[in-house]
PDB file of C-alpha atoms in Angstrom:
ATOM      1  CA  UNK A 137      83.799  85.238  98.706  1.00 39.00           C
ATOM      2  CA  UNK A 138      81.934  83.871 101.722  1.00 45.00           C
ATOM      3  CA  UNK A 139      84.538  81.153 102.191  1.00 44.00           C
ATOM      4  CA  UNK A 140      87.644  83.369 102.245  1.00 43.00           C
ATOM      5  CA  UNK A 141      87.869  83.189 106.051  1.00 45.00           C
ATOM      6  CA  UNK A 142      87.676  79.407 105.942  1.00 43.00           C
ATOM      7  CA  UNK A 143      90.467  79.191 103.366  1.00 40.00           C
ATOM      8  CA  UNK A 144      92.745  81.483 105.354  1.00 43.00           C
ATOM      9  CA  UNK A 145      91.854  79.783 108.620  1.00 44.00           C
ATOM     10  CA  UNK A 146      92.810  76.431 107.096  1.00 43.00           C
ATOM     11  CA  UNK A 147      96.389  77.730 106.957  1.00 53.00           C
ATOM     12  CA  UNK A 148      96.534  78.346 110.705  1.00 62.00           C
ATOM     13  CA  UNK A 149      98.742  75.949 112.624  1.00 77.00           C
ATOM     14  CA  UNK A 150      96.615  73.304 114.323  1.00 87.00           C
ATOM     15  CA  UNK A 151      98.307  74.034 117.651  1.00 91.00           C
ATOM     16  CA  UNK A 152      97.258  77.706 117.505  1.00 92.00           C
ATOM     17  CA  UNK A 153      93.683  76.862 116.544  1.00 91.00           C
ATOM     18  CA  UNK A 154      93.479  74.294 119.334  1.00 92.00           C
ATOM     19  CA  UNK A 155      94.927  76.727 121.905  1.00 95.00           C
ATOM     20  CA  UNK A 156      92.375  79.397 120.935  1.00 95.00           C
ATOM     21  CA  UNK A 157      89.516  76.913 121.200  1.00 94.00           C
ATOM     22  CA  UNK A 158      90.600  76.106 124.773  1.00 95.00           C
ATOM     23  CA  UNK A 159      89.952  79.665 125.993  1.00 96.00           C
ATOM     24  CA  UNK A 160      87.289  80.966 123.590  1.00 96.00           C
ATOM     25  CA  UNK A 161      83.885  80.628 125.217  1.00 95.00           C
ATOM     26  CA  UNK A 162      85.303  79.144 128.434  1.00 95.00           C
ATOM     27  CA  UNK A 163      84.964  82.082 130.840  1.00 96.00           C
ATOM     28  CA  UNK A 164      82.182  84.318 132.157  1.00 95.00           C
ATOM     29  CA  UNK A 165      84.043  87.585 132.803  1.00 95.00           C
ATOM     30  CA  UNK A 166      87.305  89.150 131.576  1.00 95.00           C
ATOM     31  CA  UNK A 167      89.042  88.834 134.949  1.00 94.00           C
ATOM     32  CA  UNK A 168      88.836  85.029 134.713  1.00 95.00           C
ATOM     33  CA  UNK A 169      91.068  85.119 131.624  1.00 95.00           C
ATOM     34  CA  UNK A 170      93.939  86.160 133.887  1.00 95.00           C
ATOM     35  CA  UNK A 171      93.828  82.675 135.421  1.00 94.00           C
ATOM     36  CA  UNK A 172      93.458  80.780 132.129  1.00 94.00           C
ATOM     37  CA  UNK A 173      95.784  77.889 131.351  1.00 95.00           C
ATOM     38  CA  UNK A 174      98.013  79.381 128.638  1.00 94.00           C
ATOM     39  CA  UNK A 175     100.536  76.542 128.451  1.00 95.00           C
ATOM     40  CA  UNK A 176      99.431  75.623 124.926  1.00 94.00           C
ATOM     41  CA  UNK A 177     100.390  79.144 123.714  1.00 96.00           C
ATOM     42  CA  UNK A 178     103.847  79.111 125.300  1.00 95.00           C
ATOM     43  CA  UNK A 179     105.625  76.827 122.829  1.00 90.00           C
ATOM     44  CA  UNK A 180     104.084  78.244 119.649  1.00 94.00           C
ATOM     45  CA  UNK A 181     106.587  79.562 117.110  1.00 92.00           C
ATOM     46  CA  UNK A 182     104.723  82.841 116.738  1.00 94.00           C
ATOM     47  CA  UNK A 183     104.242  85.885 118.935  1.00 96.00           C
ATOM     48  CA  UNK A 184     100.928  85.652 120.783  1.00 97.00           C
ATOM     49  CA  UNK A 185      99.481  88.347 122.990  1.00 97.00           C
ATOM     50  CA  UNK A 186      96.053  89.054 124.396  1.00 97.00           C
ATOM     51  CA  UNK A 187      94.500  92.316 125.494  1.00 97.00           C
ATOM     52  CA  UNK A 188      91.278  93.710 126.900  1.00 97.00           C
ATOM     53  CA  UNK A 189      91.926  97.122 125.340  1.00 95.00           C
ATOM     54  CA  UNK A 190      94.888  98.513 123.401  1.00 94.00           C
ATOM     55  CA  UNK A 191      96.362  99.871 126.623  1.00 94.00           C
ATOM     56  CA  UNK A 192      95.689  96.693 128.618  1.00 95.00           C
ATOM     57  CA  UNK A 193      97.823  93.789 127.323  1.00 95.00           C
ATOM     58  CA  UNK A 194      97.555  90.961 129.823  1.00 95.00           C
ATOM     59  CA  UNK A 195      99.389  88.075 128.164  1.00 96.00           C
ATOM     60  CA  UNK A 196     102.535  87.660 126.062  1.00 96.00           C
ATOM     61  CA  UNK A 197     103.817  84.194 125.176  1.00 96.00           C
ATOM     62  CA  UNK A 198     107.426  82.970 125.199  1.00 95.00           C
ATOM     63  CA  UNK A 199     108.144  83.989 121.588  1.00 95.00           C
ATOM     64  CA  UNK A 200     106.726  87.445 122.335  1.00 94.00           C
ATOM     65  CA  UNK A 201     108.826  87.767 125.477  1.00 94.00           C
ATOM     66  CA  UNK A 202     111.904  87.192 123.293  1.00 92.00           C
ATOM     67  CA  UNK A 203     111.121  90.580 121.715  1.00 90.00           C
ATOM     68  CA  UNK A 204     111.316  92.138 125.195  1.00 86.00           C
ATOM     69  CA  UNK A 205     114.819  90.770 125.779  1.00 84.00           C
ATOM     70  CA  UNK A 206     116.250  91.782 122.415  1.00 79.00           C
ATOM     71  CA  UNK A 207     119.094  94.245 122.621  1.00 65.00           C
ATOM     72  CA  UNK A 208     119.749  96.793 119.912  1.00 60.00           C
ATOM     73  CA  UNK A 209     123.302  98.016 119.259  1.00 56.00           C
ATOM     74  CA  UNK A 210     124.014 101.454 120.731  1.00 59.00           C
ATOM     75  CA  UNK A 211     126.753 103.998 120.156  1.00 60.00           C
ATOM     76  CA  UNK A 212     126.995 104.761 123.858  1.00 62.00           C
ATOM     77  CA  UNK A 213     127.235 102.083 126.530  1.00 65.00           C
ATOM     78  CA  UNK A 214     124.144 101.739 128.643  1.00 62.00           C
ATOM     79  CA  UNK A 215     124.626 101.668 132.393  1.00 65.00           C
ATOM     80  CA  UNK A 216     121.511  99.648 133.158  1.00 67.00           C
ATOM     81  CA  UNK A 217     118.894  97.796 131.190  1.00 66.00           C
ATOM     82  CA  UNK A 218     115.630  99.617 130.592  1.00 65.00           C
ATOM     83  CA  UNK A 219     112.580  97.980 132.146  1.00 69.00           C
ATOM     84  CA  UNK A 220     110.703  95.650 129.801  1.00 72.00           C
ATOM     85  CA  UNK A 221     107.998  97.454 127.850  1.00 85.00           C
ATOM     86  CA  UNK A 222     105.318  96.079 125.575  1.00 90.00           C
ATOM     87  CA  UNK A 223     102.457  98.220 124.463  1.00 91.00           C
ATOM     88  CA  UNK A 224     100.268  98.562 121.426  1.00 95.00           C
ATOM     89  CA  UNK A 225     100.404 101.783 119.495  1.00 92.00           C
ATOM     90  CA  UNK A 226      97.397 104.055 119.870  1.00 90.00           C
ATOM     91  CA  UNK A 227      96.374 104.220 116.230  1.00 88.00           C
ATOM     92  CA  UNK A 228      92.873 104.647 114.793  1.00 89.00           C
ATOM     93  CA  UNK A 229      93.381 102.108 111.977  1.00 89.00           C
ATOM     94  CA  UNK A 230      94.716  99.467 114.333  1.00 93.00           C
ATOM     95  CA  UNK A 231      91.901 100.237 116.800  1.00 95.00           C
ATOM     96  CA  UNK A 232      89.384  99.893 113.951  1.00 95.00           C
ATOM     97  CA  UNK A 233      90.640  96.349 113.314  1.00 96.00           C
ATOM     98  CA  UNK A 234      90.106  95.550 117.013  1.00 97.00           C
ATOM     99  CA  UNK A 235      86.599  97.006 116.894  1.00 97.00           C
ATOM    100  CA  UNK A 236      85.845  94.992 113.758  1.00 96.00           C
ATOM    101  CA  UNK A 237      86.935  91.718 115.403  1.00 97.00           C
ATOM    102  CA  UNK A 238      84.955  92.473 118.575  1.00 96.00           C
ATOM    103  CA  UNK A 239      81.761  93.532 116.801  1.00 96.00           C
ATOM    104  CA  UNK A 240      81.844  90.800 114.147  1.00 95.00           C
ATOM    105  CA  UNK A 241      83.048  88.207 116.684  1.00 94.00           C
ATOM    106  CA  UNK A 242      85.106  86.498 114.035  1.00 93.00           C
ATOM    107  CA  UNK A 243      88.838  86.541 113.382  1.00 95.00           C
ATOM    108  CA  UNK A 244      90.520  88.684 110.795  1.00 95.00           C
ATOM    109  CA  UNK A 245      93.554  87.421 108.965  1.00 93.00           C
ATOM    110  CA  UNK A 246      96.429  89.178 107.243  1.00 91.00           C
ATOM    111  CA  UNK A 247      96.502  92.135 109.633  1.00 94.00           C
ATOM    112  CA  UNK A 248      99.329  94.096 111.233  1.00 93.00           C
ATOM    113  CA  UNK A 249     100.079  95.371 114.699  1.00 95.00           C
ATOM    114  CA  UNK A 250     102.625  97.985 115.787  1.00 94.00           C
ATOM    115  CA  UNK A 251     104.159  97.400 119.199  1.00 94.00           C
ATOM    116  CA  UNK A 252     106.498  99.548 121.260  1.00 92.00           C
ATOM    117  CA  UNK A 253     109.226  97.867 123.272  1.00 90.00           C
ATOM    118  CA  UNK A 254     111.992  99.317 125.448  1.00 85.00           C
ATOM    119  CA  UNK A 255     114.370  99.153 122.470  1.00 84.00           C
ATOM    120  CA  UNK A 256     111.986 100.675 119.893  1.00 86.00           C
ATOM    121  CA  UNK A 257     108.984  99.845 117.736  1.00 89.00           C
ATOM    122  CA  UNK A 258     108.366  96.853 115.517  1.00 92.00           C
ATOM    123  CA  UNK A 259     105.612  95.689 113.193  1.00 94.00           C
ATOM    124  CA  UNK A 260     104.020  92.269 113.490  1.00 96.00           C
ATOM    125  CA  UNK A 261     101.956  90.548 110.814  1.00 95.00           C
ATOM    126  CA  UNK A 262      99.317  87.989 111.723  1.00 96.00           C
ATOM    127  CA  UNK A 263      95.719  87.449 112.741  1.00 96.00           C
ATOM    128  CA  UNK A 264      93.369  88.773 115.412  1.00 97.00           C
ATOM    129  CA  UNK A 265      90.853  86.557 117.157  1.00 97.00           C
ATOM    130  CA  UNK A 266      87.979  87.434 119.472  1.00 97.00           C
ATOM    131  CA  UNK A 267      87.995  85.739 122.862  1.00 97.00           C
ATOM    132  CA  UNK A 268      84.361  85.388 123.865  1.00 97.00           C
ATOM    133  CA  UNK A 269      82.552  84.648 127.086  1.00 96.00           C
ATOM    134  CA  UNK A 270      80.400  81.611 127.717  1.00 96.00           C
ATOM    135  CA  UNK A 271      77.473  83.731 126.509  1.00 95.00           C
ATOM    136  CA  UNK A 272      79.304  84.773 123.327  1.00 94.00           C
ATOM    137  CA  UNK A 273      80.144  88.337 124.385  1.00 95.00           C
ATOM    138  CA  UNK A 274      83.617  89.638 123.449  1.00 95.00           C
ATOM    139  CA  UNK A 275      86.002  89.618 126.426  1.00 97.00           C
ATOM    140  CA  UNK A 276      89.375  90.232 124.781  1.00 97.00           C
ATOM    141  CA  UNK A 277      91.339  90.060 121.557  1.00 98.00           C
ATOM    142  CA  UNK A 278      94.182  87.673 120.854  1.00 97.00           C
ATOM    143  CA  UNK A 279      96.846  88.461 118.248  1.00 98.00           C
ATOM    144  CA  UNK A 280      99.076  85.756 116.776  1.00 97.00           C
ATOM    145  CA  UNK A 281     101.760  86.562 114.252  1.00 96.00           C
ATOM    146  CA  UNK A 282     105.384  87.113 113.340  1.00 95.00           C
ATOM    147  CA  UNK A 283     107.670  90.103 113.298  1.00 94.00           C
ATOM    148  CA  UNK A 284     107.842  91.704 109.869  1.00 93.00           C
ATOM    149  CA  UNK A 285     111.312  91.310 108.284  1.00 91.00           C
ATOM    150  CA  UNK A 286     113.574  94.372 108.680  1.00 86.00           C
ATOM    151  CA  UNK A 287     113.523  95.050 104.932  1.00 84.00           C
ATOM    152  CA  UNK A 288     109.758  95.633 105.120  1.00 89.00           C
ATOM    153  CA  UNK A 289     109.784  97.520 108.445  1.00 86.00           C
ATOM    154  CA  UNK A 290     111.012 100.747 106.800  1.00 85.00           C
ATOM    155  CA  UNK A 291     108.237 100.650 104.219  1.00 84.00           C
ATOM    156  CA  UNK A 292     105.614 100.122 106.940  1.00 81.00           C
ATOM    157  CA  UNK A 293     107.022 102.971 109.041  1.00 77.00           C
ATOM    158  CA  UNK A 294     106.778 105.305 106.040  1.00 81.00           C
ATOM    159  CA  UNK A 295     103.202 104.175 105.281  1.00 80.00           C
ATOM    160  CA  UNK A 296     102.202 104.583 108.930  1.00 75.00           C
ATOM    161  CA  UNK A 297     103.699 108.055 109.107  1.00 74.00           C
ATOM    162  CA  UNK A 298     101.976 109.058 105.879  1.00 78.00           C
ATOM    163  CA  UNK A 299      98.612 107.756 107.128  1.00 74.00           C
ATOM    164  CA  UNK A 300      99.070 109.526 110.456  1.00 71.00           C
ATOM    165  CA  UNK A 301      99.800 112.822 108.668  1.00 73.00           C
ATOM    166  CA  UNK A 302      96.859 112.457 106.274  1.00 66.00           C
ATOM    167  CA  UNK A 303      94.345 115.197 106.925  1.00 50.00           C
ATOM    168  CA  UNK A 304      96.680 117.408 108.971  1.00 51.00           C
ATOM    169  CA  UNK A 305      97.819 119.517 106.017  1.00 47.00           C
ATOM    170  CA  UNK A 306     100.838 119.469 103.800  1.00 48.00           C
ATOM    171  CA  UNK A 307     104.253 120.168 105.264  1.00 43.00           C
TER     172      UNK A 307
END
């Protein structure tokens, strides 16, 4: 069981692993991450975003920015485009995964993230990695993953709703 992380990590694309290694342990304070060279994340074929806290996303790569530009069909014509939005849902289970990564200072694999965009919400499936300072203190979290296929989105929405209602009484 001790080697599960190593087996899962072996399946990570080399380019992603290399890009993470470039920024992990390379900075002293969180603010310096804002000036990090992120060019190696830009061409990855997965959505990559980094955040200091769930309400403080500071980086979204090219594949992630494609989610911002997606248009959903509407019954009524829209007069102007909504401003681009990208935020992480405020959810205790998703926050617990962040806390786990930060306190353990090791990645977790096979996790989900729910993001809100101007056109709606979508689930992503991937991995979370701690971004640490030169001294090994957690500075931020980096998520890398793919959008969950539409056929599975409905199931995840139902599960999320059920988990959110748990403990609030039966309706």
